[in-house]
mmCIF file of C-alpha atoms and ligand atoms in Angstrom:
data_model
loop_
_atom_site.group_PDB
_atom_site.id
_atom_site.type_symbol
_atom_site.label_atom_id
_atom_site.label_comp_id
_atom_site.label_asym_id
_atom_site.label_seq_id
_atom_site.Cartn_x
_atom_site.Cartn_y
_atom_site.Cartn_z
ATOM 1 C CA UNK O 1 -52.909 -113.324 -63.505
ATOM 2 C CA UNK O 2 -56.029 -115.335 -62.658
ATOM 3 C CA UNK O 3 -54.950 -116.018 -59.047
ATOM 4 C CA UNK O 4 -54.418 -112.314 -58.380
ATOM 5 C CA UNK O 5 -58.009 -111.585 -59.445
ATOM 6 C CA UNK O 6 -59.306 -114.470 -57.291
ATOM 7 C CA UNK O 7 -57.403 -113.158 -54.262
ATOM 8 C CA UNK O 8 -58.684 -109.629 -54.885
ATOM 9 C CA UNK O 9 -62.301 -110.872 -55.147
ATOM 10 C CA UNK O 10 -62.024 -112.650 -51.787
ATOM 11 C CA UNK O 11 -60.453 -109.601 -50.134
ATOM 12 C CA UNK O 12 -62.946 -107.111 -51.642
ATOM 13 C CA UNK O 13 -65.875 -109.170 -50.318
ATOM 14 C CA UNK O 14 -64.400 -109.744 -46.835
ATOM 15 C CA UNK O 15 -65.287 -107.804 -43.693
ATOM 16 C CA UNK O 16 -62.375 -108.820 -41.427
ATOM 17 C CA UNK O 17 -59.112 -109.649 -43.177
ATOM 18 C CA UNK O 18 -56.043 -110.726 -41.188
ATOM 19 C CA UNK O 19 -52.532 -110.807 -42.676
ATOM 20 C CA UNK O 20 -49.859 -113.179 -41.302
ATOM 21 C CA UNK O 21 -46.270 -112.450 -42.307
ATOM 22 C CA UNK O 22 -42.840 -114.043 -42.038
ATOM 23 C CA UNK O 23 -39.276 -113.209 -43.048
ATOM 24 C CA UNK O 24 -40.138 -113.437 -46.775
ATOM 25 C CA UNK O 25 -42.055 -110.157 -46.727
ATOM 26 C CA UNK O 26 -38.867 -108.362 -45.643
ATOM 27 C CA UNK O 27 -36.570 -110.118 -48.149
ATOM 28 C CA UNK O 28 -37.080 -107.283 -50.665
ATOM 29 C CA UNK O 29 -36.038 -104.856 -47.925
ATOM 30 C CA UNK O 30 -32.640 -106.592 -48.010
ATOM 31 C CA UNK O 31 -33.135 -108.668 -44.861
ATOM 32 C CA UNK O 32 -32.003 -112.309 -45.068
ATOM 33 C CA UNK O 33 -34.646 -114.991 -44.541
ATOM 34 C CA UNK O 34 -34.038 -118.050 -42.391
ATOM 35 C CA UNK O 35 -34.746 -121.031 -44.625
ATOM 36 C CA UNK O 36 -34.411 -121.631 -48.334
ATOM 37 C CA UNK O 37 -31.178 -121.724 -50.375
ATOM 38 C CA UNK O 38 -29.689 -118.426 -49.139
ATOM 39 C CA UNK O 39 -31.320 -118.615 -45.711
ATOM 40 C CA UNK O 40 -29.428 -117.753 -42.561
ATOM 41 C CA UNK O 41 -29.823 -121.267 -41.189
ATOM 42 C CA UNK O 42 -27.442 -122.398 -43.935
ATOM 43 C CA UNK O 43 -24.664 -120.670 -42.028
ATOM 44 C CA UNK O 44 -25.866 -120.804 -38.453
ATOM 45 C CA UNK O 45 -27.324 -123.551 -36.286
ATOM 46 C CA UNK O 46 -30.562 -121.976 -35.024
ATOM 47 C CA UNK O 47 -30.573 -124.103 -31.894
ATOM 48 C CA UNK O 48 -27.060 -122.788 -31.167
ATOM 49 C CA UNK O 49 -27.399 -119.088 -31.925
ATOM 50 C CA UNK O 50 -31.130 -118.364 -31.797
ATOM 51 C CA UNK O 51 -32.145 -120.475 -28.795
ATOM 52 C CA UNK O 52 -32.254 -119.327 -25.192
ATOM 53 C CA UNK O 53 -29.931 -122.179 -24.201
ATOM 54 C CA UNK O 54 -27.467 -121.190 -26.936
ATOM 55 C CA UNK O 55 -27.631 -117.560 -25.871
ATOM 56 C CA UNK O 56 -26.865 -118.374 -22.247
ATOM 57 C CA UNK O 57 -24.027 -120.680 -23.343
ATOM 58 C CA UNK O 58 -22.470 -118.179 -25.703
ATOM 59 C CA UNK O 59 -23.964 -114.683 -26.107
ATOM 60 C CA UNK O 60 -21.121 -113.782 -28.537
ATOM 61 C CA UNK O 61 -22.347 -116.341 -31.112
ATOM 62 C CA UNK O 62 -25.872 -114.903 -30.821
ATOM 63 C CA UNK O 63 -24.573 -111.376 -31.432
ATOM 64 C CA UNK O 64 -22.505 -112.456 -34.454
ATOM 65 C CA UNK O 65 -25.709 -113.931 -35.909
ATOM 66 C CA UNK O 66 -27.636 -110.823 -34.886
ATOM 67 C CA UNK O 67 -25.085 -108.526 -36.528
ATOM 68 C CA UNK O 68 -26.291 -110.004 -39.828
ATOM 69 C CA UNK O 69 -29.784 -109.143 -38.653
ATOM 70 C CA UNK O 70 -28.944 -105.660 -37.337
ATOM 71 C CA UNK O 71 -29.759 -104.289 -40.800
ATOM 72 C CA UNK O 72 -33.285 -105.278 -39.778
ATOM 73 C CA UNK O 73 -33.393 -102.152 -37.690
ATOM 74 C CA UNK O 74 -32.086 -99.897 -40.440
ATOM 75 C CA UNK O 75 -33.936 -101.438 -43.369
ATOM 76 C CA UNK O 76 -36.867 -99.738 -45.108
ATOM 77 C CA UNK O 77 -40.311 -101.155 -45.777
ATOM 78 C CA UNK O 78 -40.903 -102.412 -49.322
ATOM 79 C CA UNK O 79 -44.057 -102.211 -51.527
ATOM 80 C CA UNK O 80 -45.459 -105.331 -49.833
ATOM 81 C CA UNK O 81 -45.529 -103.637 -46.421
ATOM 82 C CA UNK O 82 -47.099 -100.498 -47.901
ATOM 83 C CA UNK O 83 -49.766 -102.524 -49.715
ATOM 84 C CA UNK O 84 -50.855 -104.114 -46.429
ATOM 85 C CA UNK O 85 -50.953 -100.726 -44.683
ATOM 86 C CA UNK O 86 -53.102 -99.442 -47.580
ATOM 87 C CA UNK O 87 -55.593 -102.303 -47.097
ATOM 88 C CA UNK O 88 -55.788 -101.370 -43.392
ATOM 89 C CA UNK O 89 -56.462 -97.736 -44.298
ATOM 90 C CA UNK O 90 -59.242 -98.939 -46.632
ATOM 91 C CA UNK O 91 -60.843 -100.612 -43.587
ATOM 92 C CA UNK O 92 -60.244 -104.120 -45.007
ATOM 93 C CA UNK O 93 -57.230 -105.444 -43.030
ATOM 94 C CA UNK O 94 -57.990 -105.409 -39.290
ATOM 95 C CA UNK O 95 -54.702 -106.857 -37.966
ATOM 96 C CA UNK O 96 -51.225 -107.899 -39.066
ATOM 97 C CA UNK O 97 -49.789 -110.900 -37.216
ATOM 98 C CA UNK O 98 -46.045 -111.005 -37.812
ATOM 99 C CA UNK O 99 -43.229 -113.388 -36.884
ATOM 100 C CA UNK O 100 -40.771 -110.672 -37.899
ATOM 101 C CA UNK O 101 -38.808 -108.545 -35.448
ATOM 102 C CA UNK O 102 -37.861 -105.761 -37.898
ATOM 103 C CA UNK O 103 -40.786 -103.411 -37.134
ATOM 104 C CA UNK O 104 -41.213 -102.719 -40.873
ATOM 105 C CA UNK O 105 -44.998 -103.074 -40.683
ATOM 106 C CA UNK O 106 -45.158 -100.199 -38.191
ATOM 107 C CA UNK O 107 -42.660 -98.161 -40.272
ATOM 108 C CA UNK O 108 -44.894 -98.587 -43.349
ATOM 109 C CA UNK O 109 -47.992 -97.323 -41.533
ATOM 110 C CA UNK O 110 -49.704 -100.480 -40.266
ATOM 111 C CA UNK O 111 -51.319 -99.667 -36.920
ATOM 112 C CA UNK O 112 -52.552 -102.994 -35.503
ATOM 113 C CA UNK O 113 -49.436 -105.203 -35.531
ATOM 114 C CA UNK O 114 -49.128 -108.305 -33.336
ATOM 115 C CA UNK O 115 -45.410 -109.195 -32.987
ATOM 116 C CA UNK O 116 -45.422 -112.886 -32.040
ATOM 117 C CA UNK O 117 -41.629 -113.070 -31.752
ATOM 118 C CA UNK O 118 -41.005 -109.642 -30.203
ATOM 119 C CA UNK O 119 -38.640 -107.107 -31.756
ATOM 120 C CA UNK O 120 -35.056 -105.764 -31.561
ATOM 121 C CA UNK O 121 -36.221 -102.408 -30.190
ATOM 122 C CA UNK O 122 -35.651 -103.103 -26.496
ATOM 123 C CA UNK O 123 -32.935 -105.143 -24.719
ATOM 124 C CA UNK O 124 -32.671 -106.479 -21.153
ATOM 125 C CA UNK O 125 -29.729 -107.438 -18.952
ATOM 126 C CA UNK O 126 -30.531 -110.978 -17.820
ATOM 127 C CA UNK O 127 -28.457 -110.473 -14.677
ATOM 128 C CA UNK O 128 -29.524 -107.121 -13.206
ATOM 129 C CA UNK O 129 -32.638 -106.573 -15.370
ATOM 130 C CA UNK O 130 -31.530 -103.117 -16.508
ATOM 131 C CA UNK O 131 -33.409 -102.282 -19.745
ATOM 132 C CA UNK O 132 -31.896 -100.583 -22.809
ATOM 133 C CA UNK O 133 -32.874 -99.236 -26.221
ATOM 134 C CA UNK O 134 -31.086 -100.416 -29.335
ATOM 135 C CA UNK O 135 -29.567 -96.921 -29.701
ATOM 136 C CA UNK O 136 -27.816 -97.253 -26.326
ATOM 137 C CA UNK O 137 -25.438 -99.720 -28.001
ATOM 138 C CA UNK O 138 -25.261 -98.193 -31.495
ATOM 139 C CA UNK O 139 -21.605 -97.169 -30.919
ATOM 140 C CA UNK O 140 -20.682 -100.653 -29.711
ATOM 141 C CA UNK O 141 -22.377 -102.303 -32.687
ATOM 142 C CA UNK O 142 -20.665 -99.919 -35.099
ATOM 143 C CA UNK O 143 -17.318 -100.893 -33.544
ATOM 144 C CA UNK O 144 -18.351 -104.548 -33.977
ATOM 145 C CA UNK O 145 -18.429 -104.987 -30.207
ATOM 146 C CA UNK O 146 -21.139 -106.933 -28.445
ATOM 147 C CA UNK O 147 -23.168 -105.025 -25.833
ATOM 148 C CA UNK O 148 -22.226 -105.156 -22.175
ATOM 149 C CA UNK O 149 -24.410 -104.027 -19.264
ATOM 150 C CA UNK O 150 -23.490 -100.467 -18.242
ATOM 151 C CA UNK O 151 -24.788 -101.171 -14.757
ATOM 152 C CA UNK O 152 -23.428 -104.582 -13.777
ATOM 153 C CA UNK O 153 -20.939 -105.421 -16.540
ATOM 154 C CA UNK O 154 -22.811 -108.546 -17.638
ATOM 155 C CA UNK O 155 -22.458 -109.858 -21.220
ATOM 156 C CA UNK O 156 -26.003 -111.258 -21.038
ATOM 157 C CA UNK O 157 -27.769 -108.402 -22.792
ATOM 158 C CA UNK O 158 -30.666 -109.934 -24.721
ATOM 159 C CA UNK O 159 -33.031 -108.197 -27.150
ATOM 160 C CA UNK O 160 -36.750 -108.742 -26.502
ATOM 161 C CA UNK O 161 -36.874 -111.298 -29.282
ATOM 162 C CA UNK O 162 -38.416 -114.720 -28.690
ATOM 163 C CA UNK O 163 -35.621 -117.253 -29.125
ATOM 164 C CA UNK O 164 -36.141 -120.967 -29.691
ATOM 165 C CA UNK O 165 -37.174 -122.542 -26.409
ATOM 166 C CA UNK O 166 -38.729 -119.307 -25.144
ATOM 167 C CA UNK O 167 -42.482 -118.846 -24.749
ATOM 168 C CA UNK O 168 -44.226 -116.333 -26.984
ATOM 169 C CA UNK O 169 -45.706 -113.223 -25.317
ATOM 170 C CA UNK O 170 -48.998 -114.637 -24.035
ATOM 171 C CA UNK O 171 -51.236 -111.601 -24.563
ATOM 172 C CA UNK O 172 -49.986 -111.156 -28.150
ATOM 173 C CA UNK O 173 -50.448 -114.858 -28.914
ATOM 174 C CA UNK O 174 -53.942 -114.824 -27.414
ATOM 175 C CA UNK O 175 -54.955 -111.786 -29.508
ATOM 176 C CA UNK O 176 -53.466 -113.417 -32.626
ATOM 177 C CA UNK O 177 -55.512 -116.569 -31.977
ATOM 178 C CA UNK O 178 -58.679 -114.483 -31.515
ATOM 179 C CA UNK O 179 -58.039 -112.656 -34.791
ATOM 180 C CA UNK O 180 -57.357 -115.935 -36.609
ATOM 181 C CA UNK O 181 -60.639 -117.392 -35.372
ATOM 182 C CA UNK O 182 -62.848 -114.428 -36.213
ATOM 183 C CA UNK O 183 -61.453 -113.325 -39.569
ATOM 184 C CA UNK O 184 -63.264 -114.158 -42.805
ATOM 185 C CA UNK O 185 -60.049 -114.060 -44.880
ATOM 186 C CA UNK O 186 -56.481 -114.952 -43.784
ATOM 187 C CA UNK O 187 -53.548 -113.961 -45.993
ATOM 188 C CA UNK O 188 -50.093 -115.542 -45.406
ATOM 189 C CA UNK O 189 -47.166 -113.597 -46.899
ATOM 190 C CA UNK O 190 -43.550 -114.832 -46.947
ATOM 191 C CA UNK O 191 -43.463 -117.643 -44.412
ATOM 192 C CA UNK O 192 -42.352 -121.269 -44.601
ATOM 193 C CA UNK O 193 -44.904 -122.054 -41.842
ATOM 194 C CA UNK O 194 -42.575 -124.397 -39.925
ATOM 195 C CA UNK O 195 -42.121 -122.535 -36.635
ATOM 196 C CA UNK O 196 -44.630 -123.220 -33.873
ATOM 197 C CA UNK O 197 -46.851 -122.103 -32.237
ATOM 198 C CA UNK O 198 -47.042 -119.298 -34.879
ATOM 199 C CA UNK O 199 -47.621 -121.824 -37.676
ATOM 200 C CA UNK O 200 -50.744 -123.027 -35.848
ATOM 201 C CA UNK O 201 -52.600 -119.815 -36.699
ATOM 202 C CA UNK O 202 -53.344 -120.451 -40.406
ATOM 203 C CA UNK O 203 -54.880 -123.803 -39.430
ATOM 204 C CA UNK O 204 -57.017 -122.054 -36.813
ATOM 205 C CA UNK O 205 -58.267 -119.586 -39.404
ATOM 206 C CA UNK O 206 -59.007 -122.404 -41.828
ATOM 207 C CA UNK O 207 -60.997 -124.394 -39.267
ATOM 208 C CA UNK O 208 -62.934 -121.246 -38.394
ATOM 209 C CA UNK O 209 -64.134 -121.011 -41.986
ATOM 210 C CA UNK O 210 -61.888 -118.218 -43.284
ATOM 211 C CA UNK O 211 -60.970 -117.959 -46.960
ATOM 212 C CA UNK O 212 -57.237 -118.693 -47.211
ATOM 213 C CA UNK O 213 -54.679 -116.955 -49.440
ATOM 214 C CA UNK O 214 -50.892 -117.474 -49.516
ATOM 215 C CA UNK O 215 -48.296 -115.387 -51.334
ATOM 216 C CA UNK O 216 -44.851 -117.001 -51.072
ATOM 217 C CA UNK O 217 -41.718 -117.431 -53.185
ATOM 218 C CA UNK O 218 -41.914 -121.233 -52.902
ATOM 219 C CA UNK O 219 -44.403 -123.959 -51.894
ATOM 220 C CA UNK O 220 -44.935 -124.609 -48.168
ATOM 221 C CA UNK O 221 -45.927 -127.648 -46.101
ATOM 222 C CA UNK O 222 -49.348 -126.053 -45.497
ATOM 223 C CA UNK O 223 -50.245 -125.298 -49.116
ATOM 224 C CA UNK O 224 -53.215 -127.698 -49.181
ATOM 225 C CA UNK O 225 -55.259 -125.531 -46.773
ATOM 226 C CA UNK O 226 -55.233 -122.481 -49.070
ATOM 227 C CA UNK O 227 -57.984 -121.460 -51.518
ATOM 228 C CA UNK O 228 -55.573 -119.251 -53.495
ATOM 229 C CA UNK O 229 -51.813 -119.930 -53.776
ATOM 230 C CA UNK O 230 -49.583 -117.367 -55.516
ATOM 231 C CA UNK O 231 -45.883 -118.181 -56.024
ATOM 232 C CA UNK O 232 -43.941 -114.956 -56.417
ATOM 233 C CA UNK O 233 -42.383 -111.947 -54.746
ATOM 234 C CA UNK O 234 -44.590 -110.216 -52.193
ATOM 235 C CA UNK O 235 -43.315 -106.769 -53.248
ATOM 236 C CA UNK O 236 -44.595 -107.382 -56.786
ATOM 237 C CA UNK O 237 -47.761 -109.387 -56.081
ATOM 238 C CA UNK O 238 -49.385 -107.476 -53.204
ATOM 239 C CA UNK O 239 -49.526 -104.043 -54.923
ATOM 240 C CA UNK O 240 -51.209 -105.725 -57.921
ATOM 241 C CA UNK O 241 -53.791 -107.332 -55.627
ATOM 242 C CA UNK O 242 -54.518 -103.960 -53.982
ATOM 243 C CA UNK O 243 -54.983 -102.353 -57.427
ATOM 244 C CA UNK O 244 -57.524 -105.072 -58.327
ATOM 245 C CA UNK O 245 -59.336 -104.641 -54.983
ATOM 246 C CA UNK O 246 -59.659 -100.890 -55.600
ATOM 247 C CA UNK O 247 -61.350 -101.567 -58.965
ATOM 248 C CA UNK O 248 -63.898 -103.797 -57.189
ATOM 249 C CA UNK O 249 -64.815 -101.426 -54.347
HETATM 250 C C1 LIG K 1 -41.749 -122.280 -27.955
HETATM 251 C C2 LIG K 1 -35.861 -115.272 -33.399
HETATM 252 C C3 LIG K 1 -42.281 -123.247 -25.850
HETATM 253 C C4 LIG K 1 -34.701 -114.566 -33.984
HETATM 254 C C5 LIG K 1 -37.152 -117.190 -34.088
HETATM 255 C C6 LIG K 1 -40.204 -129.920 -32.899
HETATM 256 C C7 LIG K 1 -41.403 -129.862 -33.614
HETATM 257 C C8 LIG K 1 -42.222 -128.729 -33.549
HETATM 258 C C9 LIG K 1 -41.852 -127.623 -32.776
HETATM 259 C C10 LIG K 1 -40.659 -127.697 -32.080
HETATM 260 C C11 LIG K 1 -39.844 -128.827 -32.139
HETATM 261 N N1 LIG K 1 -38.747 -128.571 -31.372
HETATM 262 C C12 LIG K 1 -38.864 -127.332 -30.824
HETATM 263 C C13 LIG K 1 -40.034 -126.802 -31.247
HETATM 264 C C14 LIG K 1 -40.577 -125.473 -30.907
HETATM 265 C C15 LIG K 1 -39.873 -124.403 -31.739
HETATM 266 C C16 LIG K 1 -40.092 -124.661 -33.218
HETATM 267 O O1 LIG K 1 -41.166 -124.417 -33.758
HETATM 268 N N2 LIG K 1 -39.038 -125.167 -33.897
HETATM 269 C C17 LIG K 1 -39.176 -125.472 -35.315
HETATM 270 C C18 LIG K 1 -38.034 -124.832 -36.095
HETATM 271 C C19 LIG K 1 -39.144 -126.995 -35.468
HETATM 272 N N3 LIG K 1 -40.545 -123.168 -31.382
HETATM 273 C C20 LIG K 1 -40.097 -122.469 -30.322
HETATM 274 O O2 LIG K 1 -39.116 -122.756 -29.670
HETATM 275 C C21 LIG K 1 -40.949 -121.255 -29.954
HETATM 276 N N4 LIG K 1 -41.125 -121.269 -28.530
HETATM 277 O O3 LIG K 1 -42.276 -123.186 -28.550
HETATM 278 O O4 LIG K 1 -41.698 -122.179 -26.586
HETATM 279 C C22 LIG K 1 -42.159 -122.893 -24.421
HETATM 280 C C23 LIG K 1 -43.325 -122.715 -23.675
HETATM 281 C C24 LIG K 1 -43.191 -122.414 -22.329
HETATM 282 C C25 LIG K 1 -41.935 -122.263 -21.735
HETATM 283 C C26 LIG K 1 -40.771 -122.407 -22.511
HETATM 284 C C27 LIG K 1 -40.870 -122.737 -23.866
HETATM 285 C C28 LIG K 1 -40.206 -119.960 -30.310
HETATM 286 C C29 LIG K 1 -40.223 -119.781 -31.813
HETATM 287 C C30 LIG K 1 -39.598 -118.431 -32.189
HETATM 288 C C31 LIG K 1 -38.146 -118.639 -32.393
HETATM 289 N N5 LIG K 1 -37.539 -117.379 -32.869
HETATM 290 N N6 LIG K 1 -36.380 -116.173 -34.410
HETATM 291 C C32 LIG K 1 -35.110 -113.668 -35.109
HETATM 292 O O5 LIG K 1 -36.298 -113.650 -35.484
HETATM 293 O O6 LIG K 1 -34.218 -112.994 -35.593
HETATM 294 S S1 LIG K 1 -37.599 -118.250 -35.287
HETATM 295 C C33 LIG K 1 -37.515 -117.549 -36.847
HETATM 296 O O7 LIG K 1 -38.356 -118.389 -37.661
HETATM 297 C C34 LIG K 1 -38.093 -116.145 -37.017
HETATM 298 O O8 LIG K 1 -38.832 -115.693 -35.913
HETATM 299 C C35 LIG K 1 -39.006 -116.327 -38.220
HETATM 300 O O9 LIG K 1 -39.976 -115.392 -38.289
HETATM 301 C C36 LIG K 1 -39.550 -117.667 -37.905
HETATM 302 C C37 LIG K 1 -40.355 -118.326 -38.985
HETATM 303 O O10 LIG K 1 -39.601 -118.302 -40.187
HETATM 304 P P1 LIG K 1 -40.281 -117.553 -41.446
HETATM 305 O O11 LIG K 1 -40.670 -116.188 -41.032
HETATM 306 O O12 LIG K 1 -41.340 -118.428 -42.005
HETATM 307 O O13 LIG K 1 -39.069 -117.404 -42.425
HETATM 308 P P2 LIG K 1 -38.435 -118.508 -43.353
HETATM 309 O O14 LIG K 1 -37.083 -118.027 -43.741
HETATM 310 O O15 LIG K 1 -38.589 -119.857 -42.718
HETATM 311 O O16 LIG K 1 -39.395 -118.516 -44.645
HETATM 312 C C38 LIG K 1 -39.432 -117.370 -45.462
HETATM 313 C C39 LIG K 1 -40.340 -117.735 -46.624
HETATM 314 O O17 LIG K 1 -40.448 -116.583 -47.437
HETATM 315 C C40 LIG K 1 -39.744 -118.848 -47.493
HETATM 316 O O18 LIG K 1 -40.752 -119.835 -47.723
HETATM 317 C C41 LIG K 1 -39.366 -118.134 -48.807
HETATM 318 O O19 LIG K 1 -39.620 -118.940 -49.933
HETATM 319 C C42 LIG K 1 -40.306 -116.948 -48.789
HETATM 320 N N7 LIG K 1 -39.782 -115.763 -49.476
HETATM 321 C C43 LIG K 1 -38.485 -115.370 -49.615
HETATM 322 N N8 LIG K 1 -38.448 -114.190 -50.315
HETATM 323 C C44 LIG K 1 -39.744 -113.858 -50.600
HETATM 324 C C45 LIG K 1 -40.594 -114.845 -50.061
HETATM 325 N N9 LIG K 1 -41.935 -114.795 -50.186
HETATM 326 C C46 LIG K 1 -42.458 -113.732 -50.852
HETATM 327 N N10 LIG K 1 -41.702 -112.740 -51.379
HETATM 328 C C47 LIG K 1 -40.351 -112.766 -51.278
HETATM 329 N N11 LIG K 1 -39.624 -111.772 -51.839
#
């Protein structure tokens, strides 16, 4: 495909490539995305279940939503994740900026991963500030029970995930902005680019003169800023791009 060759040429010539990913890159790992026809937001109101106000109003609703996401922690990376890790090993990709909380980039071997929206790995009691690992509640989750603080009995056990209405981790966001400004190629994979401030980053890269590539299953609101637009599945497209890059190096 012509676009795959164009993307590979840009990547092969670049010195500092940054990859920006969203839920779409994990779709082929069996994790539901948020928007689109079978997206989670078809069945849940994000402001209700995935906002800090909603969580404080009703942690049970958040956990029911999260139970659909718990597979995130037990899913496996797919060829798209491995392709990005390969480009990092080749010295081409310098950072992965992800909105995802599934830690699949780390599991596939990526080393520099900036998690803008946190991850499910750690949880905190909002009342007594006791901290937990996901495994501490594995039994509860398997029994379909929502976690309760072992120390103070509170139901307000929240994973270190950035919910709507919560600020992003400042150091991570700052580093992601720096990477977006200094890269010479910015590749978006599997994001609808509607959630802010994360969705600001492609525009920052563009205005800093980076070459822009997007690989997504459907068009996005930001498509006009990209030099190369590939509609398709990340797990099929990215390995083909890496193969083309290898031929050019
Ligand atoms: C903040 C946590 C301030 C749970 C998430 C009005 C206008 C503009 C902004 C706002 C507004 N009202 C409120 C806001 C701010 C709000 C926001 O942006 N809302 C949007 C929805 C309008 N943002 C916030 O609240 C942020 N915080 O601003 O705080 C502040 C400052 C100081 C003090 C207090 C507060 C927090 C945002 C983070 C919210 N957390 N989730 C969880 O992750 O489980 S959001 C959720 O959306 C995820 O994090 C997800 O990563 C993110 C973005 O979604 P995508 O990753 O893009 O996924 P999506 O499903 O949308 O798209 C997937 C794409 O992949 C699709 O296009 C599909 O076609 C494609 N695809 C599918 N399969 C494949 C594929 N592509 C390739 N291959 C495939 N196989």
